[in-house]
Amino acid sequence: MKAIEKPIQKSWKKINQEKKEFKKKKQKEKLIKQLEQAKKLEELQQEKQEEEKILPVSTVSIAVPGSILENAQSPELRSYLAGQIARAACIFKIDEVIVFDDHTEVSRPKANKMKQDEGK
């Protein structure tokens, strides 16, 4: 009969030492990954800052005639029309709305007549 060979068993001291080494190895890998991620984030932030420095600041503006509200039939409709213009400006991300005077002195007969009456 052959003698039954017992498998070689590791001591608890050696098993614990291997576990500690494995944990240290994993922690080092984790720290390396965190450092790499931090470097990537820092690079991305630097790129964003460079892009912001390079790009000029621009605004999108629309010009609206001042007489646009004169066609409305009631004060409610005037406010509705102004609200619709503001809503459209928000939707299209307009930075500036310019209201310009589209009347000339010739096209303002009532105003001219009032000025003449005041002068007399």
mmCIF file of C-alpha atoms in Angstrom, residues 80-93:
data_model
loop_
_atom_site.group_PDB
_atom_site.id
_atom_site.type_symbol
_atom_site.label_atom_id
_atom_site.label_comp_id
_atom_site.label_asym_id
_atom_site.label_seq_id
_atom_site.Cartn_x
_atom_site.Cartn_y
_atom_site.Cartn_z
ATOM 1 C CA TYR A 80 -50.188 89.363 -25.798
ATOM 2 C CA LEU A 81 -48.133 90.409 -28.830
ATOM 3 C CA ALA A 82 -45.308 91.718 -26.633
ATOM 4 C CA GLY A 83 -45.369 88.431 -24.723
ATOM 5 C CA GLN A 84 -45.157 86.411 -27.926
ATOM 6 C CA ILE A 85 -42.150 88.421 -29.065
ATOM 7 C CA ALA A 86 -40.466 87.868 -25.696
ATOM 8 C CA ARG A 87 -41.268 84.142 -25.806
ATOM 9 C CA ALA A 88 -39.787 83.788 -29.295
ATOM 10 C CA ALA A 89 -36.694 85.687 -28.163
ATOM 11 C CA CYS A 90 -36.252 83.274 -25.249
ATOM 12 C CA ILE A 91 -36.746 80.196 -27.404
ATOM 13 C CA PHE A 92 -34.100 81.330 -29.888
ATOM 14 C CA LYS A 93 -31.745 82.512 -27.105
#
